C-alpha positions as MATLAB code, in Angstrom:
seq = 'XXXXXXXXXXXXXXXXXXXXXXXXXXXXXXXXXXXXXXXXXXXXXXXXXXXXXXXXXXXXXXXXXXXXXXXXXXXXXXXXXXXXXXXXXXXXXXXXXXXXXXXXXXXXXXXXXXXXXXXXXXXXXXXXXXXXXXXXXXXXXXXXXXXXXXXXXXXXXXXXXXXXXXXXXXXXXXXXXXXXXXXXXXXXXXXXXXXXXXXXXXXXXXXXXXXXXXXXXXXXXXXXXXXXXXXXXXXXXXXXXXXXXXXXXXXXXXXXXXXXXXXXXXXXXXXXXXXXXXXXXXXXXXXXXXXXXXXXXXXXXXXXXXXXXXXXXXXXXXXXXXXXXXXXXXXXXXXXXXXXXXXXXXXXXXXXXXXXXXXXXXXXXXXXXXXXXXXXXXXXXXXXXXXXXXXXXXXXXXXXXXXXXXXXXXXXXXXXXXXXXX';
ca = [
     -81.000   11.253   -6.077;
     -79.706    8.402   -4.295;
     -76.199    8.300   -2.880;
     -74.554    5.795   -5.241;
     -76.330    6.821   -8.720;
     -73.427    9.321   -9.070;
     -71.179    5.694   -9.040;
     -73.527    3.916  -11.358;
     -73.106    6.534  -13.698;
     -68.894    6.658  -13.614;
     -69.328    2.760  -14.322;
     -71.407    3.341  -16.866;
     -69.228    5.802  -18.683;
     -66.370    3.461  -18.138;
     -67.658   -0.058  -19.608;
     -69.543    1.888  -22.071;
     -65.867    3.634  -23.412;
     -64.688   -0.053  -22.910;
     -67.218   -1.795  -24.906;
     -67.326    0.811  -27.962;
     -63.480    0.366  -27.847;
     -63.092   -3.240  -28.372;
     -66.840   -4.172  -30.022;
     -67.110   -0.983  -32.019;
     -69.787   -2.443  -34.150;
     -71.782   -3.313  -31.181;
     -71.257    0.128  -29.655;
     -72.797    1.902  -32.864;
     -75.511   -0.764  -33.122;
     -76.932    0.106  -29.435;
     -76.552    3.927  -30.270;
     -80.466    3.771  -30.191;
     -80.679    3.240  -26.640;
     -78.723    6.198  -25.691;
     -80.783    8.007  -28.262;
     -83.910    7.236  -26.441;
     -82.123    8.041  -22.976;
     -81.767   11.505  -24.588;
     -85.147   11.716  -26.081;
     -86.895   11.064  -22.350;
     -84.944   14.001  -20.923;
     -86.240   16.128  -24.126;
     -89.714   15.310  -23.638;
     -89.711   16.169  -19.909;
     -87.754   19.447  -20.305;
     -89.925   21.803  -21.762;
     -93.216   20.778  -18.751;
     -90.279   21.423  -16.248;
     -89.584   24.273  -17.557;
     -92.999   25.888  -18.175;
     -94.667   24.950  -15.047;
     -91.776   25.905  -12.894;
     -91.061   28.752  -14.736;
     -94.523   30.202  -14.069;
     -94.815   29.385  -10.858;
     -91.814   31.269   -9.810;
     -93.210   34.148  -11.784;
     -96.657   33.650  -10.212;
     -94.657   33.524   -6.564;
     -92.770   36.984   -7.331;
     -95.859   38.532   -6.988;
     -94.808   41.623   -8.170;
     -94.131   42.914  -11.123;
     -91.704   45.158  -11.045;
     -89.813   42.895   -8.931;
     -89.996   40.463  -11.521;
     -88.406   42.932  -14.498;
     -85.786   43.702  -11.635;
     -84.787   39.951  -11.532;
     -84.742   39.762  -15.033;
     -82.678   42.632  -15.682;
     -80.058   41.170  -13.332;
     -79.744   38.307  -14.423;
     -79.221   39.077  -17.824;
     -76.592   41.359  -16.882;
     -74.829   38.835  -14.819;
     -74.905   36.343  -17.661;
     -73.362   38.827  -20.120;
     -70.135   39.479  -17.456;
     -69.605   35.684  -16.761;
     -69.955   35.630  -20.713;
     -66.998   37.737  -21.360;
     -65.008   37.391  -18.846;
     -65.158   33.370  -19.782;
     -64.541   33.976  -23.706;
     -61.981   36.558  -22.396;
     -59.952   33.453  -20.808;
     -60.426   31.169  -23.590;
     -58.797   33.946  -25.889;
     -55.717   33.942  -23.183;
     -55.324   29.704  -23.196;
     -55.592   29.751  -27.276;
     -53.093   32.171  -27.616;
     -50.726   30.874  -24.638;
     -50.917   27.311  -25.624;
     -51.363   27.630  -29.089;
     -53.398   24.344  -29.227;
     -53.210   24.336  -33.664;
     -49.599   24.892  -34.419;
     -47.939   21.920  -35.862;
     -50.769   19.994  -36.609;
     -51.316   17.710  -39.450;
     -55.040   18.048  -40.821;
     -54.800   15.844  -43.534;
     -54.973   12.545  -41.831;
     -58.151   13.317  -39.778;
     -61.469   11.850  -41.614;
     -63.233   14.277  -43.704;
     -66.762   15.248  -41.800;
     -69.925   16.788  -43.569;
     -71.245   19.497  -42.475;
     -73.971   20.557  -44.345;
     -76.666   19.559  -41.992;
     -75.122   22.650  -39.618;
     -74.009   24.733  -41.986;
     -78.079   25.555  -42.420;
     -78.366   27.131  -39.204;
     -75.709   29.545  -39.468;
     -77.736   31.938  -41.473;
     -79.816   32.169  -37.827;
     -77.071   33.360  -36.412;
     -75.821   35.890  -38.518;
     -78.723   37.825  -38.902;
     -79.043   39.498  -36.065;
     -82.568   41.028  -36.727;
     -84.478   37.368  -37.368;
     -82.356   36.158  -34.087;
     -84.216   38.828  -32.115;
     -87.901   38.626  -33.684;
     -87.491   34.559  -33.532;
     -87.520   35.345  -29.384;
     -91.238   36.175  -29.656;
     -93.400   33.088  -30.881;
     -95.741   33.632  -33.504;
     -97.256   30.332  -32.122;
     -96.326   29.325  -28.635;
     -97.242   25.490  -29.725;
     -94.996   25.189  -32.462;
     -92.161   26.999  -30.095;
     -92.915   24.123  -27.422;
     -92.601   21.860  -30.172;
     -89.028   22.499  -31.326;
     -88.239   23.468  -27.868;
     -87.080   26.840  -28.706;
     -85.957   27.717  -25.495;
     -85.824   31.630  -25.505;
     -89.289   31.770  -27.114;
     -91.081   29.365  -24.544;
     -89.181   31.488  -22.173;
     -90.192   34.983  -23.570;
     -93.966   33.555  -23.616;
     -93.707   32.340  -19.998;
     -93.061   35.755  -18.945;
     -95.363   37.184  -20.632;
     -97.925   34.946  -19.343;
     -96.860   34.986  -15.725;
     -97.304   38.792  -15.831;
    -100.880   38.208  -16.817;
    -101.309   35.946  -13.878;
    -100.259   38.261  -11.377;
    -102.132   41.412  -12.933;
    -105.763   39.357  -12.404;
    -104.673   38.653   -8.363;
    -107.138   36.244   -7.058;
    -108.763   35.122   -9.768;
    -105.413   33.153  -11.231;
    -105.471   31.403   -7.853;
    -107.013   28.115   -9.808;
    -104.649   28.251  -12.548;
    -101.794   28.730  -10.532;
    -102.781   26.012   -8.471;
    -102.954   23.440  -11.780;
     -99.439   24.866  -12.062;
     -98.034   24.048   -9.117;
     -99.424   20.158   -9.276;
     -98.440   20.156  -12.824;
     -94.712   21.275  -11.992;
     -94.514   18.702   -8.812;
     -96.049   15.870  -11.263;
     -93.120   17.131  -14.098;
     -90.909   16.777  -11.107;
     -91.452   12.709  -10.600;
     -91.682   12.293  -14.333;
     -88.174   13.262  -14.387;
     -87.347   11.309  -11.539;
     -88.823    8.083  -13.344;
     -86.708    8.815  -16.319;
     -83.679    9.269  -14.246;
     -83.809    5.775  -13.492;
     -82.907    4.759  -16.674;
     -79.587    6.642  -16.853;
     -77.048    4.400  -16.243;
     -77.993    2.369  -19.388;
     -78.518    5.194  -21.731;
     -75.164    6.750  -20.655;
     -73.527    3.402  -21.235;
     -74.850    3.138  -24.688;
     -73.950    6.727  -25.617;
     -70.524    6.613  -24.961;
     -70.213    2.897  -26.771;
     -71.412    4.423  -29.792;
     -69.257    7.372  -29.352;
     -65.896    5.593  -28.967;
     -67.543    2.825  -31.611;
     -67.701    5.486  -34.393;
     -64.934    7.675  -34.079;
     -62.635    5.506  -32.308;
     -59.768    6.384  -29.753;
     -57.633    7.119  -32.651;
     -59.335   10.654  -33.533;
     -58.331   11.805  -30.334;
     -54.215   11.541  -31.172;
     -54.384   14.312  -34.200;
     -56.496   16.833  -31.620;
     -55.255   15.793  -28.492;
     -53.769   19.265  -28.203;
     -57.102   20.952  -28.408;
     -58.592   18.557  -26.170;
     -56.057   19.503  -23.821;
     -56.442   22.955  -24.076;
     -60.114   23.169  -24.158;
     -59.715   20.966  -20.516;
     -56.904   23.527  -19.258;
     -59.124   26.267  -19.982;
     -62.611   24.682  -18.759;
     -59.470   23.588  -15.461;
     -59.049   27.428  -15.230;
     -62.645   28.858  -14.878;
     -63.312   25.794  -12.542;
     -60.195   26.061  -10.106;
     -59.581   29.814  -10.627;
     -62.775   31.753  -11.831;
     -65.202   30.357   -9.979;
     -63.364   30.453   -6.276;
     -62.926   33.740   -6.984;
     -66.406   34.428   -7.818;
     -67.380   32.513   -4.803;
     -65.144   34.610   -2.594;
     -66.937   37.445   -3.152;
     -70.575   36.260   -3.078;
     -69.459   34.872    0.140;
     -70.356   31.052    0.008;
     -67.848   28.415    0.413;
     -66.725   26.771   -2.952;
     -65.863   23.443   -1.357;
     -69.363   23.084   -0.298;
     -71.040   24.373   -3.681;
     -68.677   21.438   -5.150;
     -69.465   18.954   -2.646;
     -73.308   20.100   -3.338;
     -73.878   19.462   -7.281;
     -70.437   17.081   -8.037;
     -72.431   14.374   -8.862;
     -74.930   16.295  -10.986;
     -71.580   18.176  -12.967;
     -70.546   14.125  -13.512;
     -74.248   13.183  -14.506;
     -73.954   16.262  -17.131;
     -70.976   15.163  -18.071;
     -72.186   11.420  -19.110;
     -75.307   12.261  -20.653;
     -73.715   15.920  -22.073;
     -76.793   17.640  -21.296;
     -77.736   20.268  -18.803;
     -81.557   19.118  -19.093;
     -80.931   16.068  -17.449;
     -80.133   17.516  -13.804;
     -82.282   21.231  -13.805;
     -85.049   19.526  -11.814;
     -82.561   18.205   -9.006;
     -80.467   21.166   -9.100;
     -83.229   23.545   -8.592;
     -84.093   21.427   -5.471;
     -80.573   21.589   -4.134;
     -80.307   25.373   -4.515;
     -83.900   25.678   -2.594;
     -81.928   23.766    0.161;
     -78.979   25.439   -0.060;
     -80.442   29.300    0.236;
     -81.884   30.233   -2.908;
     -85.431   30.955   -3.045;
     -87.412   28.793   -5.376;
     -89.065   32.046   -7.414;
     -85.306   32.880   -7.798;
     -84.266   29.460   -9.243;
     -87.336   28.891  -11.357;
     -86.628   31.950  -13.320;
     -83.081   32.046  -13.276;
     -81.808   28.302  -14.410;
     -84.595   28.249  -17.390;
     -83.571   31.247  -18.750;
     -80.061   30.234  -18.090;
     -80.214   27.386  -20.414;
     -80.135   29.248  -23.770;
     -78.357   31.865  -22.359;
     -75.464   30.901  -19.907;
     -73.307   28.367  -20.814;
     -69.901   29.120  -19.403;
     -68.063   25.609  -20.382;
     -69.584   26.165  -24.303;
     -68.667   29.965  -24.627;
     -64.711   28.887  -23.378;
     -64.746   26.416  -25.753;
     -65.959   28.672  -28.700;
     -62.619   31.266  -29.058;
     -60.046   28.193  -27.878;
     -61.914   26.021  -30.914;
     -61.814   28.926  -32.859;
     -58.011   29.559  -32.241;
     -57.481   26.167  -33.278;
     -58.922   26.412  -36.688;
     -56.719   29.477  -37.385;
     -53.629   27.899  -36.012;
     -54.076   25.115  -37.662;
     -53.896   26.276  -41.180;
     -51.400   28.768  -40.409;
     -54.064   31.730  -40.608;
     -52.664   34.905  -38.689;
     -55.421   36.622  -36.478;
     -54.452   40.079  -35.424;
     -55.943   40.925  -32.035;
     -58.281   43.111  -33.617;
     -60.311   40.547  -35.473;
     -59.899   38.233  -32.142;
     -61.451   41.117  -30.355;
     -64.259   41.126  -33.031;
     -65.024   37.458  -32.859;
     -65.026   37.791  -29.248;
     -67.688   40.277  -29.878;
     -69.386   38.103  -32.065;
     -69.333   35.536  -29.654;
     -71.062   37.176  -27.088;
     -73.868   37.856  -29.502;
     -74.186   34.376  -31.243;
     -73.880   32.476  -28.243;
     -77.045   33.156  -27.295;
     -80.823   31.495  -27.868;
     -79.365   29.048  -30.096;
     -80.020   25.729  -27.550;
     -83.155   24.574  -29.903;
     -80.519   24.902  -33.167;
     -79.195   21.009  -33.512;
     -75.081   21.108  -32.617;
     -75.620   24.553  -31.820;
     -72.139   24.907  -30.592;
     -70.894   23.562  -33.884;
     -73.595   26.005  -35.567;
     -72.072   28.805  -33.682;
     -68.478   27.996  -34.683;
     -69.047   28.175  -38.156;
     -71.028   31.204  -38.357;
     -68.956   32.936  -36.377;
     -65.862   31.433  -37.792;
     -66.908   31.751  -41.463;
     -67.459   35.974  -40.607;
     -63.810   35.842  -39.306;
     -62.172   35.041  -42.032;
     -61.614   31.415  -40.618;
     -62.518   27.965  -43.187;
     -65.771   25.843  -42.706;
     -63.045   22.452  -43.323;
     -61.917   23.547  -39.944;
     -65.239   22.948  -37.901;
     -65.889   20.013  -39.488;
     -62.526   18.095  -38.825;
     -63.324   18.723  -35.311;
     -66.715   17.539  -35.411;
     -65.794   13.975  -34.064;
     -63.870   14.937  -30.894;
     -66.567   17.245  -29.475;
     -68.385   14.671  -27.653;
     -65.265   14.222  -25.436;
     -64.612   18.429  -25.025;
     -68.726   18.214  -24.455;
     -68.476   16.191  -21.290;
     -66.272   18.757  -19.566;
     -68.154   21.814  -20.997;
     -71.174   20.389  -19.868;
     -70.125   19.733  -16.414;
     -68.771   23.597  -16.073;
     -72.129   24.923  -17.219;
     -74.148   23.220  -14.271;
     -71.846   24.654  -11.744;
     -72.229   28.269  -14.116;
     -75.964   28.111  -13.258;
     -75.583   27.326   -9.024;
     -73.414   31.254   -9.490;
     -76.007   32.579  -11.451;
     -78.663   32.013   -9.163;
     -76.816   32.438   -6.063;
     -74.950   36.100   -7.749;
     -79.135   37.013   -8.218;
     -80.197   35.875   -4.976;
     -77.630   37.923   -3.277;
     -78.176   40.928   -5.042;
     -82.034   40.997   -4.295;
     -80.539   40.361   -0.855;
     -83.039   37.019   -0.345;
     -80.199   34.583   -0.132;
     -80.434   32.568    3.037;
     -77.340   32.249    4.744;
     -78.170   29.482    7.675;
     -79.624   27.406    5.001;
     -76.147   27.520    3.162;
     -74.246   26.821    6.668;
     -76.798   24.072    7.322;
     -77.009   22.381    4.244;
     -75.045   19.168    4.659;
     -76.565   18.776    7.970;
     -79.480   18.532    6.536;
     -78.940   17.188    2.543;
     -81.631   16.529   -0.012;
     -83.066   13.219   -0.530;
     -84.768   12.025   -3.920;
     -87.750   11.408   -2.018;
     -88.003   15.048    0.036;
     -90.727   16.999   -1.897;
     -90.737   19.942    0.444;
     -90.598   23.699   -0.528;
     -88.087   26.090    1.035;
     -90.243   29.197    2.405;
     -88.892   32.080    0.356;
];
């Protein structure tokens, strides 16, 4: 990525917040730029995430040391999980984010078009047989992440049991994922304008006003998100033994490029470079961040139980810590393979919510300040997935050290193509 697209993007957010401030009409009327901006990143994610996907598989080589990966990093995405929801419990209860508030002048919301999905959720059973595709086109289709991702393994374990004779196909692979590559890069191009249009029709339709009645859940959500930033993830860093300041310096633009566009998809392609460059091997990263998408999102999960908090707070609904502890629980569950379910945070909320005891008004009032709490989340949960594949890199002990210590001697360019040798 070039050195001043981080900038163009900041600008972007800036005059687009501008413009949907003081021409909301205008702001809501070029929404459909920003929705095509996000429907380019959609249509490149799932060849990204296929071809690389398999080609890390493929370049394992072994199958047993494939389940081994797999195995570890599920288990290190359930710890980050809870130890995450675990904090946003703390900053709910601290700063007590719904106390005093007054619900009735915030615009009503509908939320029947989530409330759908939350049947998904809840049934634990159908959540588990909707991993395995009864047909792996319609699962590409709706991008059902976990499915895709359950059928690329599957595949890729295929592909190494035949040896030589996958050679061709794995070959087609590797040009394909390469080829997805650029496409992403062309798309990229257009980001400054489709962030600037998202964020006009986001301030054009709910205004700056919204944000007065909830600015004490905004605040919280950002303290918490602050916390696992500033706190969590030094600490985490300490003991995988990389320097925070440089994992920072390494991705900040791609956490502010998150942030604008509030979607992970749009930087997987250059953060998988970065962390090829920065020690990771690519086999490591092509597995890891793609399965990390439905299932490790550190900066939605905090969100959840501080949201969640809110809603009880808010009309004066006592939760002992025994039912906290249970939607925690719940939490960990629902929170995953839910990234093909539309506002699948919101969808999340409410199921879980609604099995607390907690009202479905709630979710919906805060419906039109999420985009804001998004950005931040967002940005947390492309940092969560540079851990994730660093904590599984070190663990197979594969992580390259000098790389790390040589990295900004030596930074990534959009235009450098090369592979780091496992």
């Amino acid at each position: 990525m070039k050195k001043r697209f981080a900038l163009y993007i900041l600008i972007a957010t800036v005059l687009g917040a501008l413009f949907g401030h003081f021409l909301p009409e205008a702001g809501i009327a070029i929404k459909p730029i920003g929705d095509a901006f996000i429907r380019l990143i959609k249509m490149v994610v799932i060849p990204v995430i296929v071809t690389t996907l398999l080609v890390g598989i493929t370049n394992v080589g072994d199958i047993k040391r494939m389940g081994r990966i797999g195995v570890k990093t599920i288990i290190w995405f359930e710890i980050i999980t809870t130890l995450i929801l675990c904090i946003g419990l703390a900053v709910g209860n601290i700063l007590k984010p719904g106390e005093g508030i007054d619900l009735s002048n915030l615009p009503k919301a509908d939320i029947s078009s989530i409330s759908e999905n939350t049947s998904i959720i809840m049934d634990e059973t159908t959540l588990l047989l909707n991993i395995i595709p009864t047909n792996i086109v319609d699962a590409l289709a709706k991008s059902d992440l976990l499915a895709v991702i359950f059928f690329c393994f599957m595949f890729g374990i295929a592909l190494v049991s035949i040896h030589k004779e996958a050679k061709p196909v794995i070959d087609v692979l590797e040009v394909a994922s390469k080829a997805s590559f650029k496409l992403v890069s062309m798309v990229m191009a257009t980001a400054p304008i489709g962030v600037f249009a998202l964020m006009a029709a986001t301030i054009g339709k709910y205004g700056i006003t919204l944000l007065i009645p909830l600015l004490k859940l905004i605040i919280a959500a950002y303290v918490g998100l602050a916390i696992v930033l500033f706190v969590l993830f030094p600490i985490i860093a300490f003991f995988l033994k990389i320097k925070i300041v440089d994992v920072y310096k390494m991705i900040w633009d791609l956490m502010l490029l998150g942030a604008a566009t509030g979607s992970t998809e749009t930087v997987v392609p250059e953060l998988m470079k970065r962390l090829e460059k920065f020690g990771v091997p690519k086999y490591i990263t092509s597995f890891v961040i793609p399965s990390g998408m439905p299932l490790n999102s550190d900066g939605t999960t905090l969100y959840l139980t501080i949201a969640a908090l809110f809603i009880a707070q808010a009309f004066g609904i006592e939760m002992s810590w025994t039912q906290q502890i249970t939607m925690l629980l719940l939490f960990i569950v629902t929170s995953k393979g839910v990234a093909a379910v539309p506002s699948s945070s919101m969808v999340i909320l409410l199921a879980t919510g609604t099995a607390v005891g907690l009202p479905p008004e709630g979710v919906a009032l805060i419906i039109g300040i999420d985009r804001i709490i998004d950005m931040a989340r967002t940005a947390i949960n492309v940092i969560g997935h540079v851990f994730s594949c660093v904590a599984v890199a070190k663990w197979e002990k594969v992580f390259n050290n000098k790389l790390a210590n040589s990295y900004f001697l030596n930074p990534p360019t959009n235009n450098d193509n090369k592979e780091i040798p496992s």
